């Protein structure tokens, strides 16, 4: 430790920097050059490794200095993990990488393999949140690069692992189905994470999914890399726990390397990557590292770690270790290594002085620009696009396939969309432009239920678009719990319609990976209540990717979820769940809720096209209780309709009737209930119109205001809960817009949905709607 100034002890970053010079400066130069570094390892390779490691180290030091000077922001360093640069050496620049937040040296090395990239500038732009940051655009400090095939991740708890598994699966699936993908068929997906994350249920589930899939003979070329530094923030990981947990798993090849020994790290990384590339199966590499400079920022690890443990980690500093090999093998003199180290430091410091002056994001519009791209005309064109034959496509070999359709613009058509209902209420689509685009059918096209319309629409989409995949629990052979995907696997094959294992995180992870590989995935979550244990795959992964990559990466997907309440004789709260608050809180997420067959078809088509055109993440919430409903009133057949519904633009509502006394706003199960209430009100001389929101996010605010102002009274009939329900946002939208009329709401109770008749005591019902309407009209 000679040569380290006494005052540097108060500054761990400075102490680490000075320690490098002290350690290397005391080495005696070797006059015999030993280039026998191991199979496939050249001196140039070792120099490249050191350069990337030293650059990553100086980037850590610069990030801390920028933070102290109030010019940079929170970031987590990679010091002690620089051995992960060996993984970049072992992989191709076209292998997709989903990185741990300490994989800085990997990023530096990978970026330098791509002409035109400057990892020093790119990383520092992220540290200072500059608007010109080439990956996040100033929104977060992440390791990511489209040209370098590094998919940005902000995860600290392994939430990116399901996506990585999905991508490994989808790369091969895309090649087999002829879907264009940016990654070669023999790519290896690299996924790095920490030892603490390895204990998270998300990581365990993702590894299990990879093994489960590979066990069936399906290629899953993924290398899981656990960068094991032995501690998660302040909680130690038991020694050898990672090997104990993952080292003897059947179907998971296991490799181990000392990330603080450059030769061992290079050798093991090359072996592991080669094995995965050749076998197309998952493997696990434990890369033993150390954590220097604490967890992040101002973390003082002396508060929870023994001095002896901190000192032991310093002895294993991987940057020092690589420099020592260069000197001890006679590949360089000590002063030459130190000179290169200092020269890198000067370059990083000079760049830091430049980048902190770069402009930051200065408006909410600029910040949110990548969240919800919307090109409605392009989406409309994709909805109405004919198949490859030049005509609308259908599954001709299916006996119950929907007949062919053609697209026309016809406002009059929208007034006769359902027998009974239309004539009674004059059902029509409304929107700011007052246009209706209808996909018309022949007069003989049969009326369908919501479930049948979804089935027919999925069949149409699968027949027309080879990039569509349909999958989830029980969707294949069984055809879904409610028969919604019946016969689709038989018609289109198990490569495009398939069952997954019973793990919602893996279902959504498969969709996340498939979207990256060029597909438009339509995963199914069997029940709304089942989503909640995997909601972070939507919030933390799907919805954030466009945001944190400034739109350079997208997650096109339409998540079908069977949900809401009113199932008779079945369920309890797991099968009757009316909680959608967690979904409505996710920025940029599209939420569609059809209530009848033609809307079920139209909204699904719109969601799929929005995913394809704009990369939107859509949730398509299907009211289970309306799946097979045919009647509005007993025996009238008014709640069935042809599946050839009109194109419905995102954020456009549907109105039934033109009554001038009251607007009842609802969605899902509440729509037919509200229509029946409107009938009873009409018998008493009250003329009410019913507005079906159809979109819970974004809300159809323009339509809502137009019909609210037309009557001056609004009743929101909300089947979700009183607290955190949809009605809160509807009322808020009216208030924000300055609506001066009367507003009331009637909702379900703040309760889980119980089994049997007890459910009737807590759910919205027609009696409650009618009573609330009467009270509102009486004022």
XYZ file of C-alpha atoms in Angstrom:
779
model
C 0.000 0.000 0.000
C 3.024 2.268 -0.165
C 2.452 5.441 -2.161
C -1.177 5.864 -1.065
C -1.630 9.265 0.564
C -2.961 9.240 4.152
C -5.871 11.576 3.374
C -7.164 9.259 0.665
C -8.540 6.937 3.325
C -11.443 9.332 3.763
C -12.136 9.069 0.057
C -12.589 5.428 -0.980
C -12.608 6.278 -4.676
C -9.303 8.125 -4.455
C -7.835 5.348 -2.329
C -8.827 2.745 -4.926
C -7.287 4.831 -7.701
C -4.028 5.380 -5.869
C -3.846 1.772 -4.790
C -3.670 0.680 -8.433
C -0.561 2.774 -9.037
C 1.023 1.618 -5.798
C 0.415 -2.069 -6.538
C 1.628 -2.005 -10.141
C 4.474 0.412 -9.432
C 6.115 -2.050 -7.046
C 6.207 -4.883 -9.600
C 9.563 -5.761 -11.082
C 9.673 -5.669 -14.890
C 10.112 -9.007 -16.666
C 12.515 -9.244 -19.593
C 11.199 -12.591 -20.905
C 7.966 -12.318 -22.864
C 5.531 -15.179 -22.188
C 2.672 -15.218 -24.675
C 1.380 -18.644 -23.627
C -1.743 -17.271 -21.937
C -4.028 -20.169 -22.651
C -5.938 -21.608 -25.606
C -7.241 -18.825 -27.805
C -5.978 -16.015 -25.562
C -3.595 -13.564 -27.209
C -1.680 -10.616 -25.750
C -3.840 -8.254 -27.782
C -6.935 -9.806 -26.242
C -5.514 -9.236 -22.762
C -4.678 -5.626 -23.586
C -8.216 -5.057 -24.847
C -9.549 -6.580 -21.664
C -7.424 -4.302 -19.500
C -8.363 -1.236 -21.535
C -12.086 -1.952 -21.042
C -11.606 -2.686 -17.338
C -9.596 0.457 -16.708
C -12.094 2.552 -18.658
C -14.976 1.152 -16.622
C -13.062 1.890 -13.412
C -12.424 5.485 -14.398
C -16.049 5.903 -15.408
C -16.996 4.854 -11.885
C -14.581 7.376 -10.417
C -15.868 10.110 -12.723
C -19.487 9.328 -11.858
C -18.691 9.753 -8.165
C -16.852 13.000 -8.799
C -19.748 14.331 -10.880
C -22.145 13.418 -8.106
C -20.075 15.182 -5.450
C -19.942 18.271 -7.678
C -23.751 18.136 -8.136
C -23.239 17.649 -11.860
C -24.186 13.995 -11.987
C -26.889 11.847 -10.506
C -27.365 8.543 -8.758
C -25.545 5.696 -10.422
C -24.269 2.305 -9.359
C -20.646 1.503 -10.079
C -19.061 -1.603 -11.572
C -15.823 -1.535 -9.558
C -14.800 -5.072 -8.646
C -16.912 -6.589 -11.434
C -14.635 -5.616 -14.317
C -13.957 -9.281 -15.059
C -17.271 -9.318 -16.928
C -15.451 -7.759 -19.884
C -14.348 -11.337 -20.612
C -17.948 -12.085 -21.565
C -17.783 -9.476 -24.306
C -14.611 -11.042 -25.592
C -16.322 -14.442 -25.724
C -19.554 -13.288 -27.379
C -20.255 -11.735 -30.749
C -21.180 -8.092 -31.079
C -24.515 -9.284 -32.499
C -25.394 -11.449 -29.488
C -28.151 -9.651 -27.547
C -27.093 -8.718 -24.036
C -29.351 -7.859 -21.097
C -27.010 -6.554 -18.456
C -26.686 -6.273 -14.708
C -26.115 -2.714 -13.535
C -22.505 -3.627 -12.651
C -21.639 -4.905 -16.138
C -19.910 -1.670 -17.117
C -16.689 -3.232 -18.393
C -18.708 -5.554 -20.636
C -20.508 -2.545 -22.081
C -17.281 -0.659 -22.719
C -15.695 -3.632 -24.486
C -18.828 -4.423 -26.531
C -19.319 -0.809 -27.606
C -15.731 -0.544 -28.794
C -16.335 -3.449 -31.168
C -18.922 -1.383 -33.036
C -17.541 1.366 -35.316
C -18.647 4.846 -34.353
C -19.521 4.173 -30.722
C -17.805 5.973 -27.853
C -18.628 4.177 -24.597
C -16.930 6.846 -22.471
C -19.155 9.606 -23.787
C -22.251 7.420 -23.877
C -21.967 6.284 -20.254
C -21.176 9.763 -18.945
C -24.093 11.285 -20.840
C -26.286 8.889 -18.868
C -24.634 9.844 -15.580
C -25.422 13.539 -16.131
C -28.912 12.829 -17.545
C -28.151 14.636 -20.810
C -30.924 14.816 -23.377
C -28.473 13.607 -26.044
C -27.739 10.378 -24.178
C -27.946 7.938 -27.109
C -29.912 5.271 -25.282
C -32.239 6.792 -22.673
C -32.310 10.357 -23.921
C -31.622 11.685 -20.441
C -34.201 9.585 -18.584
C -31.939 7.229 -16.656
C -28.397 5.950 -16.466
C -28.536 2.542 -18.124
C -26.211 0.338 -20.113
C -27.795 0.089 -23.530
C -27.029 0.511 -27.209
C -29.028 -0.401 -30.270
C -25.934 -0.722 -32.533
C -24.162 -2.847 -29.897
C -27.244 -5.027 -29.262
C -27.320 -4.158 -25.572
C -30.948 -3.992 -24.481
C -31.253 -1.465 -21.642
C -32.298 -2.773 -18.242
C -33.028 -0.917 -15.037
C -33.736 -4.018 -12.994
C -32.198 -4.561 -9.615
C -34.153 -7.715 -8.781
C -33.756 -9.904 -11.849
C -36.972 -8.773 -13.531
C -35.166 -8.821 -16.884
C -34.530 -12.582 -16.735
C -37.979 -13.660 -18.017
C -37.541 -11.333 -21.001
C -34.098 -12.785 -21.697
C -35.518 -16.323 -21.684
C -38.338 -15.206 -23.960
C -35.853 -13.675 -26.383
C -33.725 -16.834 -26.466
C -36.847 -18.843 -27.270
C -38.100 -16.342 -29.846
C -34.878 -16.030 -31.853
C -35.137 -19.669 -32.907
C -38.915 -19.492 -33.296
C -38.574 -16.473 -35.600
C -36.033 -18.309 -37.750
C -38.262 -21.373 -38.027
C -41.290 -19.271 -38.987
C -39.418 -16.975 -41.361
C -40.016 -13.837 -39.286
C -37.317 -11.177 -39.864
C -35.231 -10.589 -36.757
C -32.234 -8.386 -36.068
C -30.331 -11.281 -34.503
C -28.743 -14.216 -36.369
C -30.285 -17.616 -35.799
C -27.220 -18.924 -33.944
C -27.113 -16.006 -31.508
C -26.592 -16.497 -27.790
C -28.600 -14.368 -25.383
C -26.439 -13.108 -22.534
C -28.150 -12.203 -19.267
C -26.150 -10.961 -16.284
C -27.378 -10.356 -12.727
C -26.162 -10.329 -9.140
C -25.992 -13.027 -6.482
C -28.724 -11.354 -4.430
C -30.978 -11.288 -7.502
C -30.331 -14.976 -8.036
C -32.412 -15.621 -4.918
C -35.418 -13.715 -6.209
C -38.434 -15.724 -7.286
C -38.289 -14.017 -10.694
C -34.807 -15.375 -11.320
C -35.706 -18.835 -10.067
C -38.787 -18.874 -12.279
C -36.906 -17.697 -15.354
C -34.186 -20.315 -14.987
C -36.845 -22.962 -14.428
C -38.687 -21.842 -17.563
C -35.523 -22.073 -19.631
C -34.856 -25.587 -18.333
C -38.491 -26.646 -18.725
C -38.538 -25.432 -22.332
C -35.210 -26.982 -23.243
C -36.314 -30.263 -21.647
C -38.954 -30.471 -24.372
C -36.338 -30.142 -27.088
C -37.076 -26.487 -27.831
C -33.950 -24.342 -28.354
C -33.264 -21.829 -25.573
C -29.757 -20.462 -26.224
C -29.242 -18.361 -23.113
C -26.246 -17.916 -20.845
C -27.202 -16.830 -17.339
C -24.275 -15.089 -15.680
C -24.393 -14.517 -11.942
C -21.853 -11.851 -11.021
C -21.346 -13.124 -7.495
C -19.717 -10.552 -5.221
C -21.042 -12.191 -2.059
C -23.291 -9.393 -0.833
C -26.634 -7.805 -1.718
C -26.521 -4.182 -0.537
C -25.730 -5.107 3.089
C -26.919 -8.728 3.256
C -24.220 -11.372 2.728
C -24.738 -14.257 0.348
C -23.537 -17.470 1.996
C -20.259 -18.691 0.486
C -20.809 -21.203 -2.324
C -24.577 -20.688 -2.151
C -24.842 -19.949 -5.860
C -23.050 -23.183 -6.731
C -25.236 -25.067 -4.270
C -28.429 -23.577 -5.734
C -27.578 -23.796 -9.427
C -24.555 -26.033 -9.830
C -26.330 -29.400 -9.991
C -29.593 -28.575 -11.759
C -30.530 -31.245 -14.335
C -30.616 -29.689 -17.774
C -28.610 -26.616 -16.780
C -24.932 -26.688 -17.722
C -22.893 -25.037 -14.983
C -19.619 -23.142 -15.335
C -17.532 -21.340 -12.753
C -14.877 -18.663 -13.148
C -12.834 -16.310 -11.023
C -13.769 -12.894 -12.345
C -10.695 -11.476 -10.632
C -8.385 -13.712 -12.677
C -8.397 -12.550 -16.305
C -7.131 -15.838 -17.715
C -9.704 -17.903 -15.860
C -12.479 -15.454 -16.728
C -11.593 -15.473 -20.430
C -11.253 -19.248 -20.584
C -14.480 -20.060 -18.743
C -16.487 -17.411 -20.597
C -15.376 -18.749 -23.948
C -16.243 -22.322 -22.923
C -19.672 -21.361 -21.629
C -20.610 -19.248 -24.662
C -19.381 -21.886 -27.091
C -21.402 -24.577 -25.294
C -24.624 -22.567 -25.482
C -24.057 -21.635 -29.114
C -23.506 -25.221 -30.131
C -26.051 -26.937 -27.906
C -28.812 -24.256 -28.085
C -29.553 -24.959 -24.428
C -29.375 -22.826 -21.288
C -26.232 -22.617 -19.214
C -25.264 -20.883 -15.977
C -21.920 -19.185 -15.341
C -20.991 -18.107 -11.853
C -18.502 -15.273 -12.216
C -16.899 -14.724 -8.824
C -16.308 -11.007 -8.284
C -15.838 -8.478 -5.498
C -17.691 -5.276 -4.741
C -15.520 -2.226 -4.329
C -16.659 1.256 -3.264
C -19.848 0.025 -1.618
C -23.266 -0.557 -3.106
C -23.917 2.811 -4.705
C -23.474 6.528 -4.323
C -22.770 7.543 -0.749
C -23.183 4.056 0.699
C -20.725 3.593 3.582
C -20.138 -0.133 3.754
C -17.982 0.271 6.869
C -21.314 0.517 8.710
C -22.138 -3.123 7.983
C -18.934 -4.837 6.779
C -15.855 -5.799 8.735
C -12.641 -3.980 7.753
C -10.974 -7.348 7.137
C -13.621 -8.291 4.555
C -13.287 -4.976 2.749
C -9.498 -5.354 2.711
C -9.781 -8.898 1.342
C -11.865 -7.624 -1.572
C -9.297 -4.923 -2.336
C -6.608 -7.590 -2.670
C -8.699 -9.234 -5.432
C -9.197 -6.032 -7.488
C -9.656 -7.352 -11.068
C -8.116 -4.267 -12.717
C -4.964 -4.762 -10.680
C -5.056 -8.485 -11.468
C -5.107 -7.966 -15.234
C -2.350 -5.352 -15.055
C -0.278 -7.726 -12.958
C -0.587 -10.491 -15.583
C 0.558 -8.070 -18.297
C 3.642 -7.201 -16.275
C 4.446 -10.661 -14.916
C 4.185 -12.251 -18.372
C 6.579 -9.656 -19.754
C 3.923 -8.188 -22.039
C 4.453 -4.706 -20.595
C 6.528 -2.750 -18.153
C 4.906 -1.446 -14.962
C 5.259 2.177 -15.954
C 3.682 1.473 -19.351
C 0.610 -0.063 -17.731
C 0.303 2.817 -15.279
C 0.758 5.294 -18.121
C -2.086 3.684 -20.078
C -4.251 3.647 -16.969
C -3.609 7.357 -16.403
C -4.135 8.219 -20.058
C -7.552 6.534 -19.924
C -8.279 8.490 -16.767
C -7.432 11.772 -18.478
C -9.735 10.939 -21.396
C -12.595 10.119 -19.059
C -12.063 13.250 -16.960
C -11.923 15.458 -20.045
C -15.142 13.954 -21.382
C -16.851 14.369 -18.001
C -15.989 18.057 -18.088
C -17.688 18.337 -21.488
C -20.823 16.272 -21.007
C -22.120 17.792 -17.777
C -22.799 20.970 -19.739
C -25.111 19.179 -22.187
C -28.784 20.260 -22.041
C -31.211 18.247 -19.959
C -34.820 17.380 -20.638
C -36.812 20.474 -19.774
C -40.475 19.646 -20.339
C -42.961 16.944 -19.480
C -43.673 16.534 -23.196
C -40.019 15.798 -23.885
C -39.784 13.336 -21.006
C -42.904 11.408 -21.970
C -42.424 11.461 -25.747
C -41.413 7.767 -26.055
C -44.107 6.505 -23.660
C -47.121 6.288 -25.918
C -46.358 6.844 -29.602
C -49.596 7.169 -31.533
C -50.085 7.104 -35.284
C -53.815 6.432 -35.561
C -53.977 6.625 -39.346
C -51.173 4.082 -39.674
C -52.897 1.873 -37.093
C -56.164 2.183 -39.027
C -54.396 1.191 -42.235
C -52.873 -1.844 -40.557
C -56.246 -2.915 -39.144
C -57.822 -2.734 -42.591
C -54.847 -4.153 -44.443
C -55.516 -7.140 -46.641
C -53.416 -10.272 -46.386
C -50.634 -11.288 -48.692
C -53.070 -12.462 -51.369
C -54.481 -8.945 -51.710
C -57.775 -9.824 -50.055
C -58.780 -10.101 -46.419
C -57.453 -13.362 -45.069
C -59.186 -16.074 -43.128
C -58.586 -19.658 -42.091
C -60.284 -21.295 -45.072
C -59.713 -24.781 -43.749
C -61.652 -24.055 -40.569
C -65.335 -24.960 -40.728
C -66.318 -22.126 -38.395
C -63.998 -19.466 -39.759
C -65.576 -16.040 -40.276
C -66.464 -15.131 -43.855
C -64.417 -12.647 -45.856
C -64.795 -8.935 -45.262
C -64.116 -5.692 -47.021
C -63.390 -2.285 -45.560
C -65.572 0.711 -46.302
C -66.302 4.051 -44.634
C -69.969 4.302 -43.751
C -71.379 6.382 -40.930
C -74.842 4.925 -41.443
C -73.621 1.390 -40.766
C -72.737 2.303 -37.200
C -76.390 2.803 -36.315
C -77.380 -0.782 -36.972
C -74.651 -2.851 -35.381
C -76.770 -5.150 -33.217
C -80.312 -6.361 -33.569
C -82.613 -4.968 -30.903
C -80.030 -2.844 -29.193
C -79.347 -0.581 -32.147
C -82.972 0.066 -32.964
C -83.752 0.843 -29.348
C -80.772 3.084 -28.612
C -79.371 4.093 -31.982
C -75.954 2.697 -31.095
C -73.125 4.582 -32.737
C -69.430 5.251 -32.475
C -68.371 8.714 -31.481
C -65.127 10.569 -31.558
C -63.603 13.948 -32.261
C -63.684 13.375 -36.018
C -67.124 11.693 -36.015
C -65.890 9.054 -38.405
C -66.661 5.400 -38.417
C -64.650 2.848 -40.326
C -66.478 -0.394 -40.704
C -65.266 -3.785 -41.790
C -68.491 -5.032 -43.330
C -69.641 -8.598 -43.699
C -72.120 -10.275 -45.922
C -75.716 -10.144 -44.776
C -75.542 -13.809 -43.936
C -72.707 -13.449 -41.444
C -73.912 -14.995 -38.166
C -74.182 -13.119 -34.928
C -71.571 -14.148 -32.404
C -70.881 -13.864 -28.714
C -67.883 -12.088 -27.227
C -65.993 -15.379 -26.895
C -66.754 -16.392 -30.478
C -65.808 -12.961 -31.802
C -62.430 -13.112 -30.054
C -61.851 -16.623 -31.392
C -62.748 -15.613 -34.953
C -60.632 -12.481 -34.756
C -57.601 -14.358 -33.480
C -58.061 -16.806 -36.343
C -58.234 -13.931 -38.842
C -55.092 -12.354 -37.414
C -53.153 -15.618 -37.350
C -54.163 -16.305 -40.943
C -53.318 -12.836 -42.170
C -50.169 -12.034 -40.198
C -47.318 -14.532 -39.772
C -45.830 -12.407 -36.970
C -48.724 -13.131 -34.594
C -48.236 -15.647 -31.772
C -50.964 -16.752 -29.339
C -49.913 -18.480 -26.125
C -50.559 -18.923 -22.427
C -51.779 -21.453 -19.902
C -54.194 -23.946 -21.490
C -54.692 -21.943 -24.697
C -53.436 -24.702 -26.993
C -54.862 -28.203 -26.711
C -57.686 -27.244 -24.388
C -58.533 -24.042 -26.218
C -58.693 -21.992 -23.062
C -60.690 -22.442 -19.883
C -63.700 -20.839 -21.585
C -63.041 -22.110 -25.105
C -61.945 -18.725 -26.413
C -58.907 -20.149 -28.234
C -60.618 -23.385 -29.246
C -59.233 -25.055 -32.396
C -56.608 -22.350 -33.005
C -53.692 -24.662 -32.326
C -55.182 -27.294 -34.621
C -55.553 -24.732 -37.410
C -52.269 -22.865 -37.087
C -49.912 -25.303 -35.417
C -48.091 -25.478 -32.118
C -45.349 -23.113 -33.231
C -47.826 -20.245 -33.343
C -50.447 -21.248 -30.776
C -48.956 -22.965 -27.762
C -49.286 -23.708 -24.087
C -46.892 -22.307 -21.529
C -46.032 -23.495 -18.075
C -48.117 -22.113 -15.215
C -46.054 -19.055 -14.371
C -47.406 -15.638 -15.307
C -43.979 -14.002 -15.126
C -42.731 -16.461 -17.713
C -45.807 -15.983 -19.892
C -45.197 -12.251 -20.007
C -41.440 -12.745 -20.286
C -42.010 -14.868 -23.370
C -44.042 -12.022 -24.832
C -41.362 -9.476 -23.956
C -38.712 -11.527 -25.713
C -40.930 -12.368 -28.683
C -41.697 -8.696 -29.237
C -37.975 -7.952 -29.438
C -37.506 -10.761 -31.959
C -40.031 -9.401 -34.468
C -43.314 -10.941 -33.349
C -46.578 -9.391 -32.245
C -47.246 -11.670 -29.265
C -50.739 -12.151 -27.827
C -50.180 -13.831 -24.453
C -53.081 -14.825 -22.258
C -53.229 -14.408 -18.481
C -55.876 -16.864 -17.401
C -57.499 -14.656 -14.758
C -57.042 -11.038 -13.764
C -56.105 -12.029 -10.205
C -53.252 -14.115 -11.603
C -51.688 -11.030 -13.158
C -50.862 -9.376 -9.871
C -47.965 -11.673 -9.031
C -46.394 -10.750 -12.362
C -47.465 -7.122 -12.743
C -43.865 -5.878 -12.675
C -43.299 -7.564 -16.023
C -45.744 -4.999 -17.403
C -44.849 -2.031 -15.230
C -41.110 -2.457 -14.746
C -40.183 -4.156 -18.012
C -42.743 -3.790 -20.810
C -43.903 -0.221 -20.230
C -40.426 1.138 -19.508
C -38.446 -0.198 -22.468
C -39.483 2.458 -24.986
C -39.124 5.079 -22.248
C -35.583 4.112 -21.244
C -34.419 3.434 -24.799
C -35.970 6.578 -26.309
C -38.011 4.342 -28.577
C -35.041 2.416 -29.956
C -36.409 -0.804 -28.476
C -40.102 -1.661 -28.261
C -42.381 -4.185 -26.591
C -45.234 -4.767 -29.040
C -47.714 -7.016 -27.266
C -51.405 -7.513 -26.545
C -52.030 -9.206 -23.207
C -55.393 -10.928 -23.137
C -56.754 -11.196 -19.601
C -59.980 -12.883 -18.577
C -61.358 -10.898 -15.690
C -63.962 -8.843 -13.854
C -66.798 -10.378 -11.860
C -70.364 -11.708 -12.148
C -69.544 -15.342 -12.872
C -72.341 -17.405 -11.418
C -71.503 -20.451 -9.345
C -67.774 -20.269 -9.915
C -64.785 -18.564 -8.532
C -64.445 -16.495 -5.471
C -61.956 -13.660 -5.615
C -59.339 -15.446 -7.740
C -61.761 -16.025 -10.593
C -63.880 -12.922 -10.013
C -61.437 -10.040 -9.682
C -62.563 -6.458 -10.307
C -59.280 -4.686 -9.484
C -57.691 -2.843 -12.396
C -56.010 -0.009 -10.485
C -52.538 -1.519 -10.852
C -52.959 -1.503 -14.629
C -54.384 1.999 -14.958
C -51.388 3.373 -13.061
C -48.860 2.241 -15.693
C -47.808 5.110 -17.980
C -48.383 4.457 -21.665
C -50.309 1.231 -21.186
C -53.391 0.772 -23.383
C -56.341 -0.915 -21.647
C -59.301 -2.079 -23.729
C -62.498 -3.587 -22.300
C -65.070 -4.832 -24.817
C -68.624 -5.477 -23.686
C -70.118 -7.033 -26.838
C -69.061 -9.125 -29.809
C -68.469 -6.516 -32.516
C -66.467 -4.348 -30.146
C -64.555 -7.406 -28.956
C -63.418 -8.006 -32.526
C -62.720 -4.379 -33.347
C -60.836 -3.507 -30.175
C -58.659 -6.594 -30.494
C -57.719 -5.728 -34.058
C -56.895 -2.173 -33.035
C -54.699 -3.338 -30.158
C -52.774 -5.735 -32.384
C -52.179 -3.057 -35.008
C -51.189 -0.496 -32.362
C -48.658 -3.001 -31.052
C -47.276 -3.643 -34.517
C -47.235 -0.031 -35.733
C -46.398 1.897 -32.565
C -44.887 -0.786 -30.356
C -47.675 -0.279 -27.826
C -48.146 -2.484 -24.799
C -51.859 -3.273 -24.684
C -53.998 -5.057 -22.128
C -57.195 -6.517 -23.549
C -59.452 -7.201 -20.582
C -62.217 -9.685 -21.380
C -65.320 -9.720 -19.130
C -65.754 -13.419 -18.382
C -69.426 -13.085 -17.508
C -70.143 -11.691 -20.987
C -68.200 -14.349 -22.920
C -71.293 -16.328 -23.890
C -74.026 -13.744 -23.334
C -76.490 -13.490 -26.235
C -79.397 -11.553 -24.774
C -79.796 -8.058 -23.436
C -83.340 -8.930 -22.360
C -84.412 -12.574 -22.071
C -84.636 -14.181 -25.483
C -84.007 -11.067 -27.601
C -80.529 -12.017 -28.894
C -79.625 -8.338 -28.739
C -76.217 -8.802 -27.149
C -74.786 -10.883 -29.969
C -73.421 -9.325 -33.131
C -71.317 -10.188 -36.191
C -67.604 -10.353 -35.473
C -67.020 -7.909 -38.319
C -67.187 -4.889 -36.069
C -65.984 -1.434 -37.145
C -62.449 -0.233 -36.645
C -62.318 1.525 -33.290
C -59.611 4.076 -32.730
C -57.882 4.026 -29.356
C -59.657 6.430 -27.029
C -63.041 6.463 -28.767
C -66.193 5.575 -26.862
C -69.499 4.104 -28.016
C -72.857 5.684 -27.232
C -76.270 4.031 -27.097
C -79.181 6.430 -27.616
C -79.432 10.186 -27.675
C -81.491 10.870 -24.569
C -81.134 14.380 -23.248
C -81.861 13.822 -19.556
C -78.975 11.674 -18.330
C -75.677 10.151 -19.500
C -74.810 6.840 -17.853
C -71.101 6.108 -18.273
C -69.968 2.512 -17.921
C -67.863 -0.289 -19.398
C -67.710 -4.075 -19.444
C -70.497 -5.760 -17.478
C -71.876 -2.367 -16.532
C -72.941 -1.596 -20.096
C -75.779 -4.134 -20.485
C -76.849 -3.417 -16.909
C -76.985 0.301 -17.673
C -78.948 -0.304 -20.875
C -81.572 -2.269 -18.990
C -81.782 0.504 -16.412
C -82.165 3.029 -19.247
C -85.112 0.992 -20.537
C -86.833 1.168 -17.173
C -86.130 4.876 -16.910
C -87.655 5.374 -20.355
C -90.902 3.795 -19.158
C -91.061 6.647 -16.623
C -90.388 9.303 -19.220
C -86.660 9.718 -18.532
C -84.529 9.736 -21.675
C -81.017 8.439 -20.948
C -78.070 7.625 -23.143
C -75.418 5.056 -22.212
C -71.764 5.706 -22.963
C -69.499 2.641 -23.141
C -65.968 3.839 -22.434
C -64.367 0.764 -24.072
C -60.903 2.205 -23.306
C -59.886 2.556 -19.665
C -56.533 3.961 -20.707
C -56.385 6.324 -22.372
C -59.894 7.368 -21.384
C -62.104 8.680 -24.218
C -62.191 12.118 -22.624
C -63.452 14.007 -25.694
C -66.426 11.669 -26.081
C -67.081 11.684 -22.352
C -67.247 15.483 -22.268
C -69.395 15.724 -25.368
C -72.083 13.440 -23.957
C -71.822 14.829 -20.456
C -72.487 18.329 -21.780
C -75.326 17.064 -23.954
C -77.342 16.025 -20.883
C -75.838 18.013 -18.021
C -76.058 14.984 -15.732
C -73.594 12.108 -15.542
C -73.860 8.880 -13.611
C -70.783 6.645 -13.639
C -71.779 2.981 -13.218
C -68.498 1.337 -12.237
C -68.180 -2.381 -11.563
C -64.736 -1.902 -10.046
C -64.207 -0.850 -6.441
C -65.147 2.422 -4.818
C -61.509 3.128 -3.959
C -59.064 2.897 -6.822
C -61.831 2.191 -9.310
C -62.358 3.510 -12.815
C -65.023 5.996 -11.740
C -62.456 8.085 -9.884
C -60.605 8.861 -13.097
C -63.840 9.520 -15.001
C -65.031 12.019 -12.416
C -61.607 13.638 -12.303
C -61.580 14.010 -16.093
C -64.919 15.816 -15.933
C -63.765 18.120 -13.143
C -60.458 18.881 -14.850
C -62.339 19.865 -18.012
C -64.573 22.233 -16.089
C -67.790 20.265 -16.505
C -70.434 22.270 -14.666
C -73.201 19.690 -14.554
C -74.172 17.122 -11.948
C -71.943 14.064 -11.459
C -72.525 10.971 -9.352
C -71.081 7.498 -9.257
C -72.191 4.077 -8.137
C -69.598 1.320 -7.697
C -68.857 -2.041 -6.227
C -67.858 -2.193 -2.565
C -64.245 -2.060 -1.386
C -64.099 -5.831 -0.946
C -62.741 -8.951 -2.479
C -65.403 -10.829 -4.398
C -66.765 -13.718 -2.295
C -68.112 -17.038 -3.517
C -71.752 -17.656 -4.368
C -74.706 -15.379 -3.587
C -72.597 -13.324 -1.189
C -71.024 -11.708 -4.264
C -74.310 -9.930 -4.936
C -73.907 -7.968 -1.721
C -70.680 -6.239 -2.807
C -70.960 -5.893 -6.597
C -72.543 -3.151 -8.666
C -76.071 -4.105 -9.713
C -78.967 -2.692 -11.680
C -80.883 -1.766 -8.558
C -77.985 0.363 -7.404
C -77.637 2.024 -10.812
C -81.361 2.784 -11.003
C -81.463 4.174 -7.475
C -78.424 6.395 -8.104
C -79.979 7.627 -11.361
C -83.226 8.522 -9.618
C -81.344 10.445 -6.909
C -79.319 12.322 -9.496
C -82.395 13.218 -11.525
C -84.259 14.360 -8.413
C -81.705 17.084 -7.651
